[in-house]
PDB file of C-alpha atoms (C1' of nucleotides) in Angstrom:
ATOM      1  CA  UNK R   1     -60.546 -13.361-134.242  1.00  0.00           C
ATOM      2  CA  UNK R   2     -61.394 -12.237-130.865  1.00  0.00           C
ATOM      3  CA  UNK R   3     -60.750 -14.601-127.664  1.00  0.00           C
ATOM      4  CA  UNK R   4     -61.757 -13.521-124.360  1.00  0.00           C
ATOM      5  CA  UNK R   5     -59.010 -12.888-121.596  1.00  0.00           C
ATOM      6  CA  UNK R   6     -59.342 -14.169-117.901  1.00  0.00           C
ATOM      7  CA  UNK R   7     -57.968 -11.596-115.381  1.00  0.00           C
ATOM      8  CA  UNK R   8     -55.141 -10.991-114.620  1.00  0.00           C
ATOM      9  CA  UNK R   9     -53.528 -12.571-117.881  1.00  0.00           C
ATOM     10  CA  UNK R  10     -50.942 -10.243-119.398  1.00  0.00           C
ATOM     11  CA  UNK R  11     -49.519 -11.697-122.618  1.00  0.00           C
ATOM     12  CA  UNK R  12     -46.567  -9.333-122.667  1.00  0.00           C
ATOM     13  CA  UNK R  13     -45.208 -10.549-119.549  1.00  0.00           C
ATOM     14  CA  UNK R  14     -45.892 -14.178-120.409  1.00  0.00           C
ATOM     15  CA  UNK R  15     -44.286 -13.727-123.654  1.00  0.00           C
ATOM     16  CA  UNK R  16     -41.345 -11.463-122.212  1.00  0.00           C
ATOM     17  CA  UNK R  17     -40.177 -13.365-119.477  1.00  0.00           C
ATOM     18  CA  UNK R  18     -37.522 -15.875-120.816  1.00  0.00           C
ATOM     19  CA  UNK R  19     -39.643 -18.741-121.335  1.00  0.00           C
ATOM     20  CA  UNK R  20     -40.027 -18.180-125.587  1.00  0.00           C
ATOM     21  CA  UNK R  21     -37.963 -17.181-128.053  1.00  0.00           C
ATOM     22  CA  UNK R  22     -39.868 -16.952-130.937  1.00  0.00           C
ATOM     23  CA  UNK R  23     -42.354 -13.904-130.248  1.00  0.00           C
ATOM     24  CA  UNK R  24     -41.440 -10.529-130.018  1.00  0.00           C
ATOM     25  CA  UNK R  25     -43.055  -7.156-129.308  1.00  0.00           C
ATOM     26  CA  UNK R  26     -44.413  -4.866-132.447  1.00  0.00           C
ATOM     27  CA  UNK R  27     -45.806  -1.794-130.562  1.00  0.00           C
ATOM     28  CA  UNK R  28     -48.395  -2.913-128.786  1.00  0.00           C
ATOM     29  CA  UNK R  29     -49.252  -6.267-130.394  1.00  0.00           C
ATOM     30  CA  UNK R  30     -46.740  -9.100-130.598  1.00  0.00           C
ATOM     31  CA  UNK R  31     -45.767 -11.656-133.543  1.00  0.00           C
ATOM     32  CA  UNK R  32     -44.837 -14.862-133.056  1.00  0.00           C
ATOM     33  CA  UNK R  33     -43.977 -18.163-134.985  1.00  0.00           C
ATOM     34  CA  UNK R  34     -45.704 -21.339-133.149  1.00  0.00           C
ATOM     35  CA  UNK R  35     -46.425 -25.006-134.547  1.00  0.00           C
ATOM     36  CA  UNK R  36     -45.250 -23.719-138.217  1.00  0.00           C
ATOM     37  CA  UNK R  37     -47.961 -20.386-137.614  1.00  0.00           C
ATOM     38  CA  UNK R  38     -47.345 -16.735-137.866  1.00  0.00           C
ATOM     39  CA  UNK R  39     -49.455 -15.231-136.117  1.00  0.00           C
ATOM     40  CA  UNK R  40     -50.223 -11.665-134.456  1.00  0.00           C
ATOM     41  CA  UNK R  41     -51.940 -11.179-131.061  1.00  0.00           C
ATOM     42  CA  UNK R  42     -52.791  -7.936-129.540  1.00  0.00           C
ATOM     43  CA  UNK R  43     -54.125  -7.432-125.636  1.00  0.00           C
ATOM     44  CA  UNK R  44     -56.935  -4.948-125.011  1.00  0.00           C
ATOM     45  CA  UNK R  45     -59.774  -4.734-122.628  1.00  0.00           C
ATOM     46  CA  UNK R  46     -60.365  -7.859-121.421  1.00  0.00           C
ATOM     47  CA  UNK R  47     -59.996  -9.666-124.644  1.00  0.00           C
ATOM     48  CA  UNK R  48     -57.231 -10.903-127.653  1.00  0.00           C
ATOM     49  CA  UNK R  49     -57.648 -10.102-131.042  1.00  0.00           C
ATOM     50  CA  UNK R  50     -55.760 -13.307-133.039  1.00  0.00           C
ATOM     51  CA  UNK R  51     -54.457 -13.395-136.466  1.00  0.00           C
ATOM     52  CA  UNK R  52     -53.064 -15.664-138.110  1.00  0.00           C
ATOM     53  CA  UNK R  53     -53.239 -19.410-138.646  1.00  0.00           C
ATOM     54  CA  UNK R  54     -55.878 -21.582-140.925  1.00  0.00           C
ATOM     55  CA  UNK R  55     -58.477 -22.659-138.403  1.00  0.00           C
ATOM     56  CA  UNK R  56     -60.465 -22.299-135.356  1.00  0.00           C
ATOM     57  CA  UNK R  57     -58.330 -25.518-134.354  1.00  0.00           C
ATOM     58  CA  UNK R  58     -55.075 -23.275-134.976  1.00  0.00           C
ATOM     59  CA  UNK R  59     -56.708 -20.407-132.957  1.00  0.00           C
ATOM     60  CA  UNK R  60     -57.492 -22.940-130.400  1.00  0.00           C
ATOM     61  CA  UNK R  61     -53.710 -24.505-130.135  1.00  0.00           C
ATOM     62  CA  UNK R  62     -52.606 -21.238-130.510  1.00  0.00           C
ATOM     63  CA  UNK R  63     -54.166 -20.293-127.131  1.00  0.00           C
ATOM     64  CA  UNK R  64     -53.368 -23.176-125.114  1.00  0.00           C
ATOM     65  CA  UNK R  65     -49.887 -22.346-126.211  1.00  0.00           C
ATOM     66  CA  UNK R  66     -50.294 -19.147-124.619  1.00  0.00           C
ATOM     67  CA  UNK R  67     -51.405 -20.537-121.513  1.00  0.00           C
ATOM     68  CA  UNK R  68     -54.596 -18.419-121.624  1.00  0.00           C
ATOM     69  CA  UNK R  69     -56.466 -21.630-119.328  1.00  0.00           C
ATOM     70  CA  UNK R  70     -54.447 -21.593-117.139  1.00  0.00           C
ATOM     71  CA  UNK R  71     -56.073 -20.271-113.401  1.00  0.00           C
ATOM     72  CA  UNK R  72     -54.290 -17.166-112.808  1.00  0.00           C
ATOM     73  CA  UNK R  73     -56.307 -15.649-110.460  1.00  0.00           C
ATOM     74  CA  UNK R  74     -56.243 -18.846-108.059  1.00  0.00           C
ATOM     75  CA  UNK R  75     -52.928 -18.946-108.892  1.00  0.00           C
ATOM     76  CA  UNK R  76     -51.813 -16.088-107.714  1.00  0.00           C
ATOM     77  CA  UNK R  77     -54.085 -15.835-104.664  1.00  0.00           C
ATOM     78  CA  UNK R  78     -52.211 -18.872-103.893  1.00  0.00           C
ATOM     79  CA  UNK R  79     -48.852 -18.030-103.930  1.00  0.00           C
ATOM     80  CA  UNK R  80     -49.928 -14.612-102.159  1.00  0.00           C
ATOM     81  CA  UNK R  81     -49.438 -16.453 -98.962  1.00  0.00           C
ATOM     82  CA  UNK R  82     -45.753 -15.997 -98.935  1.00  0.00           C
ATOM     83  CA  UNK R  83     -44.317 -13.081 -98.046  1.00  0.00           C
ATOM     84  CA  UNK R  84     -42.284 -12.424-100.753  1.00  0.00           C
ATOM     85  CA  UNK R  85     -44.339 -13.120-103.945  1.00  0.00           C
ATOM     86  CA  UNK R  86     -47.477 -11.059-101.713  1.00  0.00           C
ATOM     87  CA  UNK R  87     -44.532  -8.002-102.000  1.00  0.00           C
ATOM     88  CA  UNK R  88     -43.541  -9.153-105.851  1.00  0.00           C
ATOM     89  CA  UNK R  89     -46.883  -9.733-107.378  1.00  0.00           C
ATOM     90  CA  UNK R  90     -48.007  -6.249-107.957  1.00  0.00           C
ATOM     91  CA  UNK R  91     -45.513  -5.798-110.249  1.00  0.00           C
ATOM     92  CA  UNK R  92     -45.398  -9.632-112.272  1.00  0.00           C
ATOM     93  CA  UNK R  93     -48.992 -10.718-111.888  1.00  0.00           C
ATOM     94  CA  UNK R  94     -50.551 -12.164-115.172  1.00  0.00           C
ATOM     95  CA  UNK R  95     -47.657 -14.346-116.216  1.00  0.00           C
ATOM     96  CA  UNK R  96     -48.957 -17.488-117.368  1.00  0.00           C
ATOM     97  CA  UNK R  97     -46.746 -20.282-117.871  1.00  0.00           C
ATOM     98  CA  UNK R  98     -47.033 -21.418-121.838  1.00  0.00           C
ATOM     99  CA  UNK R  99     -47.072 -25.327-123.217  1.00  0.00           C
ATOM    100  CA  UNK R 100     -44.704 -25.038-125.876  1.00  0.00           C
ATOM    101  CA  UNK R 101     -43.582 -27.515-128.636  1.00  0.00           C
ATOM    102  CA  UNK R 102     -41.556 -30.682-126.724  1.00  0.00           C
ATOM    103  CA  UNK R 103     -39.212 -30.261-129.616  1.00  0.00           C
ATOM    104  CA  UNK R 104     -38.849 -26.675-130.092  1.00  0.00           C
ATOM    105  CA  UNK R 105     -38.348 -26.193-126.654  1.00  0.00           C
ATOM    106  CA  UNK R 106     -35.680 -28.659-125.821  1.00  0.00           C
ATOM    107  CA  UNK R 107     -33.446 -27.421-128.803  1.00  0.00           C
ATOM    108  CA  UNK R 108     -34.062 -24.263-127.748  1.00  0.00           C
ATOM    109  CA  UNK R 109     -33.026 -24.766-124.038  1.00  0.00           C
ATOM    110  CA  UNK R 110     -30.248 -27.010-125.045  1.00  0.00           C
ATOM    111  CA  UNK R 111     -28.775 -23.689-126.684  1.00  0.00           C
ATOM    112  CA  UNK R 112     -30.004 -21.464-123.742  1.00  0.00           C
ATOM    113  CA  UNK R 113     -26.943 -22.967-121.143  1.00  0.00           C
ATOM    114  CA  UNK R 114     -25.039 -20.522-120.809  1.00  0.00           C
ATOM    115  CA  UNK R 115     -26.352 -18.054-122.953  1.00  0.00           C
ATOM    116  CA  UNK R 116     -28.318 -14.344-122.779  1.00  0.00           C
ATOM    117  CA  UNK R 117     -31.938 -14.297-123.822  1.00  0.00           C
ATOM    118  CA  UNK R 118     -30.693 -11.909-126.896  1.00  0.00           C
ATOM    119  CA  UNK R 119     -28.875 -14.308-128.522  1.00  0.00           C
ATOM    120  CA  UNK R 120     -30.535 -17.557-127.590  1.00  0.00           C
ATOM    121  CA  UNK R 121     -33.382 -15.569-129.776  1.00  0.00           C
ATOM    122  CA  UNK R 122     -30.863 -14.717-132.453  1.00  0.00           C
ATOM    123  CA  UNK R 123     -29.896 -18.733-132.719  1.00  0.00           C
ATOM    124  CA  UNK R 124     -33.374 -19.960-133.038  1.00  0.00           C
ATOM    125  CA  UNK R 125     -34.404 -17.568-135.851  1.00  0.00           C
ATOM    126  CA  UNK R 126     -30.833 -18.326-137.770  1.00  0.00           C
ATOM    127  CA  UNK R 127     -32.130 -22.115-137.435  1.00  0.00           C
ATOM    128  CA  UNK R 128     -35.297 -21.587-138.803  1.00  0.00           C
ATOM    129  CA  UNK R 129     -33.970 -19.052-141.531  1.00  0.00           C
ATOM    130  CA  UNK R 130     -31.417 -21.854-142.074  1.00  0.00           C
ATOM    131  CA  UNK R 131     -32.741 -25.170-142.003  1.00  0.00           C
ATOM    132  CA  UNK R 132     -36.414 -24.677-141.164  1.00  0.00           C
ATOM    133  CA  UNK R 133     -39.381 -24.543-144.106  1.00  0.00           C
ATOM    134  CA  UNK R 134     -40.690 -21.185-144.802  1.00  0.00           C
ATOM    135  CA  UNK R 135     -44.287 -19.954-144.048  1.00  0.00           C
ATOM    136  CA  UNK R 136     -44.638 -16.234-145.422  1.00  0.00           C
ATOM    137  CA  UNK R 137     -42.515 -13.387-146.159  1.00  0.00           C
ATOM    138  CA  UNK R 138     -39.615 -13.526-144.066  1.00  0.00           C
ATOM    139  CA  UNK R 139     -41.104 -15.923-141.323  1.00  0.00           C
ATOM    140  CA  UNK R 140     -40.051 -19.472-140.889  1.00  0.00           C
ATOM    141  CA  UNK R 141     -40.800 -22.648-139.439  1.00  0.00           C
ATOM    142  CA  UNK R 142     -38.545 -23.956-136.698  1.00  0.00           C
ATOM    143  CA  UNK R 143     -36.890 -26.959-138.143  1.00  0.00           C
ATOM    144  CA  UNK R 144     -37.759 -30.469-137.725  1.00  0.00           C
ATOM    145  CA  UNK R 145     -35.504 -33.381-135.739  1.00  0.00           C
ATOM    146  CA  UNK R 146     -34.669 -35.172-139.104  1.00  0.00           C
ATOM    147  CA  UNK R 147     -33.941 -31.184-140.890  1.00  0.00           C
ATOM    148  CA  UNK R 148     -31.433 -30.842-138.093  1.00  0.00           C
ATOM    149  CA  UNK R 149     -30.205 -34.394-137.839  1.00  0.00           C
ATOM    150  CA  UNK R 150     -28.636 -34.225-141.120  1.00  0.00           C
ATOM    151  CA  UNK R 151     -26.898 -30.554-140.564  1.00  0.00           C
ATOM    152  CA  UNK R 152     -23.240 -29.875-140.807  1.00  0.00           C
ATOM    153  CA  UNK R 153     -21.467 -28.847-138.066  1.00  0.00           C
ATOM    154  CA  UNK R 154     -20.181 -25.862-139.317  1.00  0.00           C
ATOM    155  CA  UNK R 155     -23.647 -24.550-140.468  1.00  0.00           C
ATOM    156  CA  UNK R 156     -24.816 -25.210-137.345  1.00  0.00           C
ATOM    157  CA  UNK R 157     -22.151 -23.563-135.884  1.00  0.00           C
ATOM    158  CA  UNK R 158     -22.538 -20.588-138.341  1.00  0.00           C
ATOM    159  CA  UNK R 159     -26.326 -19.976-136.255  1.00  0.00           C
ATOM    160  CA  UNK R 160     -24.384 -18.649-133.669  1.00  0.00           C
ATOM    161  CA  UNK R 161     -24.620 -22.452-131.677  1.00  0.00           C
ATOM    162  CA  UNK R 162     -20.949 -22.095-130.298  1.00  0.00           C
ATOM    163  CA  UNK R 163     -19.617 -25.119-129.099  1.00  0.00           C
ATOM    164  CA  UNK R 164     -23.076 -26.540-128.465  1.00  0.00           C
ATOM    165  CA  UNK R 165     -23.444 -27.025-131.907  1.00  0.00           C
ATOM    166  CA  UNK R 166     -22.816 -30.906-131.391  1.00  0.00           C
ATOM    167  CA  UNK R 167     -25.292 -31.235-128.886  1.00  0.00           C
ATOM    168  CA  UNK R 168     -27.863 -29.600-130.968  1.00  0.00           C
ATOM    169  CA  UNK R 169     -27.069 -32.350-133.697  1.00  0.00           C
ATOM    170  CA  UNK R 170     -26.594 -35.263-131.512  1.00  0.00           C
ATOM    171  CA  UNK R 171     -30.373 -34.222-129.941  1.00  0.00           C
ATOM    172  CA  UNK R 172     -31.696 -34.160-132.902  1.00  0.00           C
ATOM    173  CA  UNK R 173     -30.748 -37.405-134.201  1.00  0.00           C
ATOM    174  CA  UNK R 174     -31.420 -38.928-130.926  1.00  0.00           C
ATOM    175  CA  UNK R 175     -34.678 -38.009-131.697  1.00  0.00           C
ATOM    176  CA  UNK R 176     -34.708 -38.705-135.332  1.00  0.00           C
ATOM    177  CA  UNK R 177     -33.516 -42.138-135.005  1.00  0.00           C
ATOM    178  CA  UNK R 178     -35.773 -42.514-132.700  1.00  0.00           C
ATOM    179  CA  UNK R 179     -33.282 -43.247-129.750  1.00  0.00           C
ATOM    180  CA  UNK R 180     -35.883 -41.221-127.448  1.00  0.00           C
ATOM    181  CA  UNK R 181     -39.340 -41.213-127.993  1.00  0.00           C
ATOM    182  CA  UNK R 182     -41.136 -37.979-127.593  1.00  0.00           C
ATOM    183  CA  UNK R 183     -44.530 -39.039-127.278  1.00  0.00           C
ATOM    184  CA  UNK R 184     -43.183 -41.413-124.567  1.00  0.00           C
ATOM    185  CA  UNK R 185     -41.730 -38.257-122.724  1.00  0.00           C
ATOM    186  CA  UNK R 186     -45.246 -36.970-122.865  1.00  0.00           C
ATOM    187  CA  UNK R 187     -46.566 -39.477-121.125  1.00  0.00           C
ATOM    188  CA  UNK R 188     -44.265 -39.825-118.479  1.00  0.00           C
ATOM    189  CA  UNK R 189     -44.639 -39.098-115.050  1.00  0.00           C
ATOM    190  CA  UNK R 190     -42.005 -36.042-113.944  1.00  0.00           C
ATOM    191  CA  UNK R 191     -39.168 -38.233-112.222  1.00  0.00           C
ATOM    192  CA  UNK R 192     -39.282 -40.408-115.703  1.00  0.00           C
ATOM    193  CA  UNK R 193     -39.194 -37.872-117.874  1.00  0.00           C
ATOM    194  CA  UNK R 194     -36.794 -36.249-115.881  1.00  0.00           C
ATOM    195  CA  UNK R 195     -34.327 -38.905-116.003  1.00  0.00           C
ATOM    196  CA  UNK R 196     -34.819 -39.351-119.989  1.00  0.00           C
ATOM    197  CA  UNK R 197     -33.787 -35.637-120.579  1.00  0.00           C
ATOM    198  CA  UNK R 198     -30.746 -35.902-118.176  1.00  0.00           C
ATOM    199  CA  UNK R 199     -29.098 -38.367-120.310  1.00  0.00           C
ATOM    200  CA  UNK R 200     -29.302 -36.114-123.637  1.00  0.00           C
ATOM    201  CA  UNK R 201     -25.982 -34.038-124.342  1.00  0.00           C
ATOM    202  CA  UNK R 202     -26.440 -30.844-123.285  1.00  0.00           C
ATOM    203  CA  UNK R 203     -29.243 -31.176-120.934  1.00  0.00           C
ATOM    204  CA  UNK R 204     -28.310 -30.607-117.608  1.00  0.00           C
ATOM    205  CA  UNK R 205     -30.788 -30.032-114.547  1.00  0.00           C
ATOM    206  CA  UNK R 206     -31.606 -26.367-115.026  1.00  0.00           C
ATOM    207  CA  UNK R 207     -32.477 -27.432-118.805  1.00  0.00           C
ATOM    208  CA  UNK R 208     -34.300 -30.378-117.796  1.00  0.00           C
ATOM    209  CA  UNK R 209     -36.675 -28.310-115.762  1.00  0.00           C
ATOM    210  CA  UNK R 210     -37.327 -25.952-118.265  1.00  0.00           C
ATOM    211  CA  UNK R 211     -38.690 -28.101-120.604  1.00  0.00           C
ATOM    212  CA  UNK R 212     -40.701 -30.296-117.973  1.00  0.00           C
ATOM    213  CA  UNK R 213     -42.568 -26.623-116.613  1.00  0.00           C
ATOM    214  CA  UNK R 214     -42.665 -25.040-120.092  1.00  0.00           C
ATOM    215  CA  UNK R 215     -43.259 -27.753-122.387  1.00  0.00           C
ATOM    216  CA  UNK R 216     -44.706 -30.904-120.766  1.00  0.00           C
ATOM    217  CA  UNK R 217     -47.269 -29.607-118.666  1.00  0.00           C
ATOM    218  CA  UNK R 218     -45.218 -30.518-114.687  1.00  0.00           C
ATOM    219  CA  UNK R 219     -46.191 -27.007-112.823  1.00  0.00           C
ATOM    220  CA  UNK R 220     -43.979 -28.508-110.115  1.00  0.00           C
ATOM    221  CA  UNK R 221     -40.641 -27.966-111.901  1.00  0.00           C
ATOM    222  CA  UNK R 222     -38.240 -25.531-110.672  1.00  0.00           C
ATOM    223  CA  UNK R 223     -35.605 -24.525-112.876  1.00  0.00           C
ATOM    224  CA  UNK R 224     -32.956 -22.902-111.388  1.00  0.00           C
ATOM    225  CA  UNK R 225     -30.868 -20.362-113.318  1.00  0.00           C
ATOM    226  CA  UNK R 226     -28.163 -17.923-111.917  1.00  0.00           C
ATOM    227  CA  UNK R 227     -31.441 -15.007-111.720  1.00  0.00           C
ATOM    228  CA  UNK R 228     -33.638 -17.922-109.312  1.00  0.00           C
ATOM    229  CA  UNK R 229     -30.599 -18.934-107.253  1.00  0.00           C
ATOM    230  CA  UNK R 230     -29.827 -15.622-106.478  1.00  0.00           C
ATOM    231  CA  UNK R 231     -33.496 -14.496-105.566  1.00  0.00           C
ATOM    232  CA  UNK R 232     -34.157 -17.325-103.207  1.00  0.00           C
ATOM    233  CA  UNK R 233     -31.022 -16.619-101.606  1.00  0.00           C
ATOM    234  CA  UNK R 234     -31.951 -12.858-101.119  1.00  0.00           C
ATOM    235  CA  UNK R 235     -35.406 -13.057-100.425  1.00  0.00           C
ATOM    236  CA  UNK R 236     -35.486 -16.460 -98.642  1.00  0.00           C
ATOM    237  CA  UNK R 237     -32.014 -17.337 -97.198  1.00  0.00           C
ATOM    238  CA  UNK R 238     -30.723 -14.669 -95.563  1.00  0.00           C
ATOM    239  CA  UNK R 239     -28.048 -14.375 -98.207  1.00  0.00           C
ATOM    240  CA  UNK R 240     -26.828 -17.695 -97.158  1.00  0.00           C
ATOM    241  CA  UNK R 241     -25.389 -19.521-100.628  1.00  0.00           C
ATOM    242  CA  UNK R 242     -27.453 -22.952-101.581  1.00  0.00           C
ATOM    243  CA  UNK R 243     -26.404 -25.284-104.533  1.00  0.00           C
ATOM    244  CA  UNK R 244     -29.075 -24.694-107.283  1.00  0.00           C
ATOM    245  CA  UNK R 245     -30.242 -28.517-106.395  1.00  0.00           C
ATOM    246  CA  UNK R 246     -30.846 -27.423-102.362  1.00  0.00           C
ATOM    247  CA  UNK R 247     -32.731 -24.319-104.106  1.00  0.00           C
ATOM    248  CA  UNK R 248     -34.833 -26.476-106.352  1.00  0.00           C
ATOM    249  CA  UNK R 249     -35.743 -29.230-103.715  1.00  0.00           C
ATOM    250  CA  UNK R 250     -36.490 -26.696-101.096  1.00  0.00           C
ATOM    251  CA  UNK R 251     -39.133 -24.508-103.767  1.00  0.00           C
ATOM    252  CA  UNK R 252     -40.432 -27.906-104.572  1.00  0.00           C
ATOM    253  CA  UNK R 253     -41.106 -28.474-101.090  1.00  0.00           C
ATOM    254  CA  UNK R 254     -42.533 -25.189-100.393  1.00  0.00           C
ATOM    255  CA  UNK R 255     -44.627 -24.395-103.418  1.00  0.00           C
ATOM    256  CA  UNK R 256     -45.599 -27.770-104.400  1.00  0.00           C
ATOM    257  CA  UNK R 257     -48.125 -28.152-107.490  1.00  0.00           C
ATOM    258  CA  UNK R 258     -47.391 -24.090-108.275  1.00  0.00           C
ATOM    259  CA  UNK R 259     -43.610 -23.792-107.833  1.00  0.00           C
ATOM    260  CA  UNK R 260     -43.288 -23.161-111.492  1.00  0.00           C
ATOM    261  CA  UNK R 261     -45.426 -20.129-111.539  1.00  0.00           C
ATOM    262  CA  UNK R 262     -43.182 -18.972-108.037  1.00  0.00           C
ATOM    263  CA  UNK R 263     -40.458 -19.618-110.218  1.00  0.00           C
ATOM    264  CA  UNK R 264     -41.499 -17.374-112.966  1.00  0.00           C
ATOM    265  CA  UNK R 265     -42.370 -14.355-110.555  1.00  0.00           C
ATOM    266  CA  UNK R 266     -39.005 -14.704-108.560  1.00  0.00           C
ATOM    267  CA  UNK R 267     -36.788 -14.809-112.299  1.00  0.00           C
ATOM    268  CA  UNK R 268     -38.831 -11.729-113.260  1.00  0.00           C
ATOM    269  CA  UNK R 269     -38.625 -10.375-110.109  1.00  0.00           C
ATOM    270  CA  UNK R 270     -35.177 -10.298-109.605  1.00  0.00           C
ATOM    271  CA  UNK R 271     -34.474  -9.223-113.401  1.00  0.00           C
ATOM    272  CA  UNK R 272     -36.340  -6.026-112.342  1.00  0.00           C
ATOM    273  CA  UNK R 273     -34.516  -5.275-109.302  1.00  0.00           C
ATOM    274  CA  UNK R 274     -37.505  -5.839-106.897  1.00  0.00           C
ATOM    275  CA  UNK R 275     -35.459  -8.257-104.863  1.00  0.00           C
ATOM    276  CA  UNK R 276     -32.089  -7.382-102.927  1.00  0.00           C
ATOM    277  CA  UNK R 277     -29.682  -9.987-104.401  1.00  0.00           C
TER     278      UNK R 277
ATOM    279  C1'  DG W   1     -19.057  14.174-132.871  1.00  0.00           C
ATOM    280  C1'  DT W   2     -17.537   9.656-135.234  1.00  0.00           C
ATOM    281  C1'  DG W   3     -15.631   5.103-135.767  1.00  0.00           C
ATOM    282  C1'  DG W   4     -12.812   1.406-135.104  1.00  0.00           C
ATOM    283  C1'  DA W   5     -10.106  -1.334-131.813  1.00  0.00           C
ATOM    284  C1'  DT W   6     -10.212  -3.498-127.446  1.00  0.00           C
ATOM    285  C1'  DC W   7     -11.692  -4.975-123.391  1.00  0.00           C
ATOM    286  C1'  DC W   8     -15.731  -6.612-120.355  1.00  0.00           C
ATOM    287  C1'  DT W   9     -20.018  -9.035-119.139  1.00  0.00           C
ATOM    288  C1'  DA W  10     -23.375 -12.463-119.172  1.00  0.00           C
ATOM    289  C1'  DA W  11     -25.374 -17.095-119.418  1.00  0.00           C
ATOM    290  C1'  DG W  12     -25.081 -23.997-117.573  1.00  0.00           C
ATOM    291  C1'  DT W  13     -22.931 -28.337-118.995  1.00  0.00           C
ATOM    292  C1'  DT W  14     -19.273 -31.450-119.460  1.00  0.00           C
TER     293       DT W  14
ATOM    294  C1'  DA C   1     -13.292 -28.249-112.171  1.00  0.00           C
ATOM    295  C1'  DA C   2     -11.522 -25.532-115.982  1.00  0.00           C
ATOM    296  C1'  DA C   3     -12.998 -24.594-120.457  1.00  0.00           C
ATOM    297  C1'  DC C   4     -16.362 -23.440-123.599  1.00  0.00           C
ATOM    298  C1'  DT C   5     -18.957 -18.934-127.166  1.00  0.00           C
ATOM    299  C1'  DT C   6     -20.089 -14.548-128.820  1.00  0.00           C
ATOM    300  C1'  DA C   7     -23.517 -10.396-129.050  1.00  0.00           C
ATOM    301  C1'  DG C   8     -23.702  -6.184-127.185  1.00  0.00           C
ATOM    302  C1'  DG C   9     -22.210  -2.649-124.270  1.00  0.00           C
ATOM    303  C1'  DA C  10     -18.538   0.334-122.341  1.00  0.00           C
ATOM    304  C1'  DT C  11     -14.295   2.668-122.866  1.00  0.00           C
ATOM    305  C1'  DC C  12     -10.594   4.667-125.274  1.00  0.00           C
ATOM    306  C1'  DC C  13      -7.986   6.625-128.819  1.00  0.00           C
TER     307       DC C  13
END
DNA sequence: GTGGATCCTAAGTT
DNA sequence: AAACTTAGGATCC
């Protein structure tokens, strides 16, 4: 199927720059697993050839998952007001920010802290190899709250979780049980949601962010990791050192409704080396 | 040149 | 506020 692409969209940056775990590059098309899905999506000339899925309603999700409505171009003229995304944005423009599965996502950020990219990849697909239901040749679903819920420890562990094994499980049945509502968390405004999140083992601030910008939809989070704190210092501060909660609150305050996408171009950014740390 | 042992590095939350 | 985990890379016989 073929979908037209608004410029500047670039689904290998989107896809490549920390916020997923479940697609990868295969030459010059990528494969993914999304909402129980394989699917394979290639980038040419101003449009994306899709396969994969059931229906046009798959094809549909699929794309909103990929954040292909998202504005860029307003975006991006947007944040070219400041000085340092104007410099940066040559080099990381057409990274949209995705909506991802609530569920997905927070496991998958709850096992991010203090991990590499690498092998926060490695320990979603040994979940879904695991404990998740499989959907073609060698592809698998990630699991569901009540699959996980009722895991042992030491098969968790065994997925490369490390000591936040028990926070995966405890999640899980949190969510099982029904101890936190997920279609609540949808609804909620950001502080609200916010809050919720915060009190779920293993979910600190920076995780708490990351699934409020790349899974419910709040464009104003800020999540910052060791890559962020370090840019805004370089670029912003002088070098001066800032808690990551002065970081956040001062990006909030200066990019508003967009500091999401500001924080995706500054983590990129700074992963490249186009910011003196 | 090859391969195993051994260190080193990188990532937030409690 | 020290402790947690481990893949992957570098270095050394």
């Amino acid at each position: 199927m073929i979908v037209p692409v608004p410029s500047p969209y670039h689904l290998r940056r989107t896809l490549e720059c920390g916020q997923v775990f479940r697609w990868s590059g295969e030459g010059t098309a990528a494969v993914g697993v999304y909402r129980g899905r394989a699917w394979r999506v290639q980038q040419q000339n101003g449009y994306l050839e899709v396969a994969g899925g059931e229906s046009e309603d798959d094809v549909r999700s699929l794309c909103e998952h990929l954040g292909l409505s998202a504005p860029l171009a307003l975006i991006e003229e947007r944040l070219g007001a400041d000085r340092v995304l104007r410099r940066v944005l040559p080099h990381t423009t057409g990274i949209a920010i995705m909506q991802q599965d609530l569920w997905e996502s927070l496991i998958s950020f709850v096992i991010s802290a203090f991990n590499n990219i690498p092998k926060i990849r490695l320990a979603v697909e040994h979940l879904s190899r695991r404990f998740g239901e499989r959907i073609a040749e060698g592809v698998f679903a990630f699991p569901s709250p009540e699959q996980l819920a009722t895991a042992r420890l030491p098969a968790l562990r065994a997925c490369i979780l490390g000591y936040r094994a028990p926070y995966v499980r405890q999640v899980a049945r949190a969510v099982a049980d029904g101890l936190v509502d997920l279609d609540a968390l949808r609804a909620a405004p950001l502080d609200d949601a916010r809050d919720v999140l915060l009190g779920l083992p293993g979910v600190g601030e920076k995780v708490a962010d990351c699934v409020l910008l790349f899974a419910l939809g709040h464009g104003g989070a800020f999540p910052v990791d060791v890559w962020v704190q370090r840019a805004v210092e370089g670029a912003y501060l002088k070098g001066r050192r800032a808690s990551p909660r002065a970081i956040r609150e001062w990006a909030q305050e200066r990019f508003g409704a967009l500091a999401g996408y500001a924080n995706q171009h500054l983590f990129t950014a700074a992963r490249q080396g186009l910011i003196s740390l």
